[in-house]
Amino acid sequence: GIGRYGIILLGFDDGKPLSEPLPEVVAKSLTAPVVAAEDSEDAQTQADPNAPKRRLLYVRVMDETAVTIGTLNQDSKNPRFGMPENYTIQFEQNVNLAVHWSRVIHITDNRISSEFYGQPRMELVANRLLDLAKIAGGSGEMFWKGGFPGISLESMPEVMGGGAVELDVEATKSQMEAYMNGLQRYIATVGMKANSLSVQVADPTPHAELQLKLIAIALSIPWRVFVGSESAQLASEQDARTWNRRLARRRNDYVSPFVIRPFVQRLVDCGVLPQPSKLLIEWPDLNTPSEKDKAGVAEGLTNAMMDYVASGSDALMPPFHFFTLVLGMSEYEARSVIEAAQKPEGGEMTIDLDAARKTMAE
């Protein structure tokens, strides 16, 4: 989130320098994608029997500080029109290597008017981050200077018979340095009084918290989610669900189509991965209840059924309707619970509610 773009450098075992293109990738960039889109149910592709088989040797992730974009594609009829043709990567202080675009996955977030330059996420809050650093650094300096009480030396003319007090500057300076910087814990003065000044230390917490809140507002992150796990445990369900919806949008609208899919597509084009008929990207549900949440729900359902049986509410609402309408069970689940609680009497299946109440009471 610092630079305008980043790259994923892919190293293959083709034996060619990084500046040389991968012919199969360049050729396939002029045609339709090899991997079918998620919503293309009827899309079927055939593997190329002549496609080279390669191995992926390494993956290097680099941000804009180590990468420079070279020339751009000037062919308006090319699908890559206006996109970078090559890069210059700085591996060490004086080691720069040219790399062809076919060996690179270009990652750009927050695209506005360019396909390869984006707006850095940190740009919006850069000043706030600098202010926060000043507050954090200044608090230590403030404690160092204000936490140690200063000493005020005041002359006492009345002790000296009302005459002027002559100050021995060098002796006084030596006394103060020995007291402040050494192990000496006393100050010997003649005709002077040493007073301890009050400690001047302010609490930086309100100022730091203000900057953090401004950052959270600028990035549209709920405050209790932004400040960390301890406070996030108290985050309301609405804040958590709002944040989870935003994460889900980022997964589906950016990470999947602009990071995962191009990476897999490139490995397929190079023969590292077999060619699939379809690529499906699935993310886990962020709102899936935890084990603690499941236990709480189970406890609530159990208490509701106990109250239902003990209160005799079956006379007002039959068990099947209570399970389906109130507890939200499916018809199959409701019938399974009822059948498990029934016992045969006279050839018919009935619920012995009196026995159930007695068991619950015991």
Coordinates of C-alpha atoms in Angstrom, one line a residue:
G1 CA 0.0 0.0 0.0
I2 CA 3.0 2.3 -0.1
G3 CA 3.8 2.5 -3.9
R4 CA 1.6 2.9 -6.9
Y5 CA 2.2 -0.6 -8.1
G6 CA 4.1 -3.8 -7.3
I7 CA 5.2 -6.8 -9.2
I8 CA 5.6 -10.6 -8.8
L9 CA 8.7 -11.8 -10.6
L10 CA 8.4 -15.4 -11.8
G11 CA 11.5 -17.5 -12.4
F12 CA 11.2 -20.4 -14.8
D13 CA 13.6 -23.1 -15.8
D14 CA 13.8 -22.1 -19.5
G15 CA 17.4 -21.1 -19.3
K16 CA 16.9 -17.7 -20.9
P17 CA 17.8 -14.3 -19.3
L18 CA 15.0 -12.4 -17.7
S19 CA 15.0 -9.8 -20.5
E20 CA 13.9 -12.4 -23.0
P21 CA 10.2 -12.9 -23.5
L22 CA 8.3 -16.2 -23.0
P23 CA 7.0 -16.9 -26.6
E24 CA 4.0 -18.9 -25.4
V25 CA 2.9 -16.1 -23.0
V26 CA 3.3 -13.4 -25.7
A27 CA 1.3 -15.5 -28.2
K28 CA -1.5 -16.3 -25.8
S29 CA -1.8 -12.6 -24.8
L30 CA -3.1 -11.9 -28.3
T31 CA -5.9 -14.5 -27.9
A32 CA -8.7 -15.2 -25.5
P33 CA -7.8 -16.3 -21.9
V34 CA -6.9 -19.9 -21.5
V35 CA -8.7 -20.3 -18.2
A36 CA -12.5 -19.8 -18.5
A37 CA -14.2 -17.2 -16.3
E38 CA -16.2 -18.3 -13.3
D39 CA -19.5 -17.3 -14.9
S40 CA -18.8 -19.1 -18.2
E41 CA -20.6 -22.4 -17.6
D42 CA -20.3 -23.6 -21.2
A43 CA -16.6 -22.6 -21.6
Q44 CA -14.5 -25.6 -22.4
T45 CA -10.8 -25.4 -23.5
Q46 CA -8.5 -28.0 -24.9
A47 CA -4.9 -28.4 -23.7
D48 CA -2.2 -27.7 -26.3
P49 CA -0.2 -30.9 -26.7
N50 CA 2.8 -28.9 -28.0
A51 CA 2.9 -26.5 -25.1
P52 CA 6.2 -26.6 -23.2
K53 CA 6.3 -27.9 -19.7
R54 CA 8.2 -25.7 -17.3
R55 CA 8.9 -25.6 -13.6
L56 CA 8.5 -22.5 -11.4
L57 CA 11.9 -22.0 -9.7
Y58 CA 11.2 -18.9 -7.6
V59 CA 8.8 -16.1 -6.9
R60 CA 9.9 -12.6 -5.8
V61 CA 7.6 -9.9 -4.7
M62 CA 8.8 -6.3 -5.1
D63 CA 7.3 -2.8 -4.6
E64 CA 7.8 0.3 -6.6
T65 CA 10.9 1.4 -4.8
A66 CA 12.8 -1.5 -6.5
V67 CA 11.1 -1.4 -9.9
T68 CA 11.1 1.0 -12.8
I69 CA 8.7 0.7 -15.7
G70 CA 10.5 0.8 -19.1
T71 CA 8.9 1.2 -22.5
L72 CA 5.1 1.0 -23.1
N73 CA 3.3 -0.9 -25.8
Q74 CA 2.6 1.6 -28.7
D75 CA 0.5 -0.8 -30.8
S76 CA -3.1 0.3 -30.6
K77 CA -4.3 -3.0 -32.1
N78 CA -2.6 -5.0 -29.4
P79 CA -4.6 -6.1 -26.3
R80 CA -1.7 -4.8 -24.2
F81 CA -1.8 -1.3 -25.7
G82 CA -0.4 1.2 -23.2
M83 CA 0.9 -1.5 -20.9
P84 CA 4.6 -1.9 -19.8
E85 CA 6.7 -3.9 -22.2
N86 CA 9.7 -4.3 -19.8
Y87 CA 10.9 -3.4 -16.3
T88 CA 14.2 -2.6 -14.7
I89 CA 14.5 -4.2 -11.3
Q90 CA 17.2 -3.2 -8.7
F91 CA 18.2 -6.3 -6.8
E92 CA 21.2 -4.7 -5.0
Q93 CA 22.7 -1.2 -4.8
N94 CA 24.4 -1.5 -8.2
V95 CA 22.7 -4.5 -9.7
N96 CA 20.0 -3.6 -12.2
L97 CA 18.4 -6.2 -14.5
A98 CA 16.0 -5.8 -17.4
V99 CA 12.9 -8.0 -17.2
H100 CA 10.3 -8.7 -19.9
W101 CA 6.7 -8.3 -19.0
S102 CA 5.9 -12.0 -19.6
R103 CA 7.9 -12.9 -16.6
V104 CA 6.1 -10.4 -14.3
I105 CA 2.7 -10.2 -12.8
H106 CA 1.8 -6.5 -12.4
I107 CA -0.2 -5.7 -9.3
T108 CA -2.0 -2.4 -9.1
D109 CA -4.6 -1.4 -6.5
N110 CA -7.0 1.5 -6.4
R111 CA -6.9 2.1 -10.2
I112 CA -8.4 5.4 -11.3
S113 CA -7.4 6.3 -14.8
S114 CA -4.4 4.0 -15.4
E115 CA -4.1 0.2 -15.7
F116 CA -0.7 0.1 -14.2
Y117 CA -0.5 3.1 -11.9
G118 CA -2.8 3.2 -8.8
Q119 CA -3.3 5.4 -5.9
P120 CA -1.3 4.2 -2.9
R121 CA -3.5 3.3 0.1
M122 CA -1.1 5.2 2.4
E123 CA -1.2 8.4 0.4
L124 CA -4.6 9.4 1.8
V125 CA -3.4 9.2 5.4
A126 CA 0.3 10.1 4.9
N127 CA 0.1 13.3 6.9
R128 CA -1.7 11.6 9.8
L129 CA 0.9 8.9 9.9
L130 CA 3.6 11.6 10.2
D131 CA 1.7 13.3 12.9
L132 CA 1.3 10.1 14.8
A133 CA 5.1 9.5 14.5
K134 CA 5.8 13.0 15.9
I135 CA 3.4 12.4 18.8
A136 CA 5.0 9.0 19.6
G137 CA 8.6 10.3 19.3
G138 CA 7.8 13.5 21.1
S139 CA 6.2 11.7 24.1
G140 CA 9.6 10.0 24.8
E141 CA 11.5 13.3 24.5
M142 CA 8.9 15.0 26.7
F143 CA 9.2 12.4 29.4
W144 CA 13.0 12.6 29.3
K145 CA 13.0 16.3 29.7
G146 CA 9.9 16.9 31.8
G147 CA 10.0 13.7 33.9
F148 CA 13.2 14.7 35.7
P149 CA 12.3 17.8 37.8
G150 CA 14.5 20.8 37.2
I151 CA 16.3 22.7 39.9
S152 CA 15.9 26.4 40.6
L153 CA 18.7 28.1 42.4
E154 CA 17.6 31.3 44.2
S155 CA 19.9 33.7 46.0
M156 CA 19.2 34.6 49.7
P157 CA 20.5 38.1 50.4
E158 CA 19.1 38.1 53.9
V159 CA 21.5 35.3 54.8
M160 CA 24.4 37.2 53.6
G161 CA 23.6 40.3 55.7
G162 CA 21.6 42.0 53.0
G163 CA 24.5 42.3 50.7
A164 CA 24.8 41.1 47.1
V165 CA 25.4 37.4 46.7
E166 CA 28.4 36.5 44.6
L167 CA 27.8 33.4 42.5
D168 CA 30.6 31.0 41.8
V169 CA 29.5 29.9 38.4
E170 CA 32.0 27.1 37.9
A171 CA 31.5 25.6 41.3
T172 CA 27.7 25.7 40.9
K173 CA 27.9 24.2 37.5
S174 CA 30.1 21.4 38.8
Q175 CA 27.7 20.7 41.7
M176 CA 24.7 20.5 39.3
E177 CA 26.4 18.2 36.8
A178 CA 27.5 15.9 39.6
Y179 CA 23.9 15.8 40.8
M180 CA 22.2 15.3 37.5
N181 CA 24.7 13.1 35.6
G182 CA 26.5 11.3 38.4
L183 CA 25.7 9.4 41.6
Q184 CA 25.9 12.5 43.9
R185 CA 22.5 12.9 45.5
Y186 CA 23.1 16.3 47.2
I187 CA 23.8 19.9 46.3
A188 CA 26.0 22.1 48.6
T189 CA 25.2 25.8 48.2
V190 CA 26.3 28.9 50.1
G191 CA 23.8 31.8 50.3
M192 CA 21.5 30.1 47.8
K193 CA 18.4 27.9 48.0
A194 CA 17.7 25.0 45.6
N195 CA 14.1 24.4 44.8
S196 CA 12.7 21.5 42.8
L197 CA 10.6 22.5 39.9
S198 CA 7.3 20.6 39.2
V199 CA 7.2 17.8 36.7
Q200 CA 5.9 18.8 33.2
V201 CA 4.7 15.7 31.5
A202 CA 1.4 15.6 29.5
D203 CA -0.5 12.4 28.5
P204 CA -0.1 11.9 24.7
T205 CA -2.9 9.3 24.6
P206 CA -5.7 11.8 23.5
H207 CA -3.5 13.2 20.7
A208 CA -2.5 9.8 19.4
E209 CA -6.1 8.5 19.6
L210 CA -7.3 11.5 17.6
Q211 CA -4.8 10.8 14.8
L212 CA -5.8 7.1 14.8
K213 CA -9.5 8.0 14.6
L214 CA -8.8 10.3 11.6
I215 CA -6.9 7.5 9.9
A216 CA -9.8 5.1 10.5
I217 CA -12.3 7.6 9.2
A218 CA -10.2 8.3 6.0
L219 CA -9.9 4.5 5.3
S220 CA -13.5 3.8 6.2
I221 CA -12.6 1.2 8.8
P222 CA -14.8 0.8 11.9
W223 CA -13.0 2.2 14.9
R224 CA -13.3 -0.9 17.1
V225 CA -12.0 -3.1 14.2
F226 CA -9.1 -0.7 13.4
V227 CA -7.6 -0.4 16.9
G228 CA -6.9 -4.1 17.4
S229 CA -8.0 -7.4 18.8
E230 CA -8.5 -6.3 22.4
S231 CA -11.1 -3.5 21.6
A232 CA -12.4 -5.4 18.5
Q233 CA -13.8 -8.1 20.9
L234 CA -16.3 -5.5 21.9
A235 CA -17.1 -4.5 18.3
S236 CA -20.8 -4.5 17.6
E237 CA -22.2 -7.0 15.3
Q238 CA -23.1 -4.3 12.8
D239 CA -19.4 -3.0 12.7
A240 CA -18.1 -6.5 12.2
R241 CA -20.6 -7.3 9.4
T242 CA -19.9 -4.0 7.7
W243 CA -16.2 -4.7 7.7
N244 CA -16.7 -8.3 6.5
R245 CA -18.7 -7.0 3.6
R246 CA -16.0 -4.7 2.6
L247 CA -13.4 -7.5 2.9
A248 CA -15.6 -9.7 0.8
R249 CA -15.9 -7.0 -1.9
R250 CA -12.1 -6.6 -2.0
R251 CA -11.7 -10.3 -2.3
N252 CA -14.2 -10.6 -5.1
D253 CA -13.5 -7.4 -7.0
Y254 CA -9.7 -7.1 -6.7
V255 CA -7.8 -10.0 -5.2
S256 CA -9.5 -12.7 -7.2
P257 CA -9.6 -11.0 -10.7
F258 CA -6.4 -9.0 -10.5
V259 CA -4.0 -11.1 -8.3
I260 CA -5.0 -14.8 -8.1
R261 CA -6.5 -15.3 -11.6
P262 CA -3.6 -13.6 -13.5
F263 CA -1.0 -15.6 -11.4
V264 CA -2.7 -18.9 -12.2
Q265 CA -3.3 -17.9 -15.8
R266 CA 0.4 -17.2 -16.3
L267 CA 1.4 -20.5 -14.7
V268 CA -1.0 -22.3 -17.1
D269 CA 0.3 -20.3 -20.1
C270 CA 3.9 -21.4 -19.2
G271 CA 3.1 -25.0 -18.7
V272 CA 3.7 -25.0 -15.0
L273 CA 0.1 -26.0 -14.2
P274 CA -2.2 -28.2 -16.3
Q275 CA -4.8 -26.4 -18.3
P276 CA -8.2 -26.6 -16.6
S277 CA -11.6 -26.2 -18.2
K278 CA -12.6 -23.7 -15.6
L279 CA -11.1 -21.8 -12.7
L280 CA -13.2 -21.3 -9.6
I281 CA -12.0 -19.1 -6.7
E282 CA -13.8 -19.7 -3.5
W283 CA -13.4 -17.7 -0.3
P284 CA -14.5 -18.8 3.2
D285 CA -17.5 -17.0 4.7
L286 CA -16.2 -14.2 7.0
N287 CA -19.5 -14.3 9.0
T288 CA -19.2 -18.0 9.8
P289 CA -19.9 -18.3 13.6
S290 CA -17.1 -19.3 15.9
E291 CA -17.3 -22.3 18.2
K292 CA -18.2 -19.9 21.0
D293 CA -21.0 -18.4 19.0
K294 CA -22.3 -21.9 18.1
A295 CA -22.3 -22.8 21.8
G296 CA -24.2 -19.7 22.6
V297 CA -26.8 -20.4 19.9
A298 CA -27.2 -24.0 21.1
E299 CA -27.7 -22.8 24.7
G300 CA -30.3 -20.3 23.6
L301 CA -32.2 -23.0 21.6
T302 CA -32.1 -25.5 24.5
N303 CA -33.4 -22.9 26.9
A304 CA -36.2 -22.0 24.4
M305 CA -37.3 -25.6 24.1
M306 CA -37.2 -26.1 27.9
D307 CA -39.4 -23.0 28.4
Y308 CA -41.7 -24.2 25.7
V309 CA -42.2 -27.7 27.3
A310 CA -42.4 -26.4 30.9
S311 CA -44.9 -23.6 30.2
G312 CA -47.4 -25.8 28.4
S313 CA -47.3 -23.6 25.3
D314 CA -48.0 -26.7 23.1
A315 CA -51.7 -26.1 23.7
L316 CA -51.3 -22.8 21.8
M317 CA -48.7 -23.8 19.2
P318 CA -48.0 -27.3 18.1
P319 CA -44.4 -28.5 18.4
F320 CA -43.9 -28.7 14.6
H321 CA -44.8 -25.0 14.2
F322 CA -42.7 -24.0 17.2
F323 CA -39.7 -25.7 15.8
T324 CA -40.1 -24.4 12.2
L325 CA -41.5 -20.9 12.8
V326 CA -39.8 -19.9 16.1
L327 CA -36.6 -21.9 16.2
G328 CA -36.1 -21.7 12.4
M329 CA -35.6 -25.4 11.8
S330 CA -36.3 -27.0 8.4
E331 CA -39.3 -29.3 8.1
Y332 CA -37.0 -32.3 8.0
E333 CA -35.2 -31.2 11.2
A334 CA -38.5 -30.5 13.0
R335 CA -40.0 -33.9 12.1
S336 CA -36.8 -35.6 13.1
V337 CA -36.9 -34.0 16.6
I338 CA -40.6 -34.8 17.0
E339 CA -40.2 -38.4 15.9
A340 CA -37.2 -38.8 18.3
A341 CA -39.4 -37.6 21.2
Q342 CA -42.4 -39.7 20.3
K343 CA -43.2 -43.2 21.4
P344 CA -45.8 -45.6 20.0
E345 CA -49.1 -45.7 21.9
G346 CA -52.1 -47.6 20.3
G347 CA -50.4 -47.7 16.9
E348 CA -50.1 -43.9 16.7
M349 CA -47.1 -41.6 17.3
T350 CA -47.8 -39.1 20.0
I351 CA -45.7 -36.8 22.1
D352 CA -45.7 -37.4 25.9
L353 CA -45.5 -33.8 26.9
D354 CA -46.2 -34.6 30.6
A355 CA -43.2 -36.9 30.7
A356 CA -41.1 -34.4 28.9
R357 CA -42.0 -31.6 31.4
K358 CA -41.3 -34.0 34.3
T359 CA -37.9 -34.8 32.8
M360 CA -37.0 -31.2 32.3
A361 CA -38.1 -30.3 35.8
E362 CA -35.9 -33.0 37.3

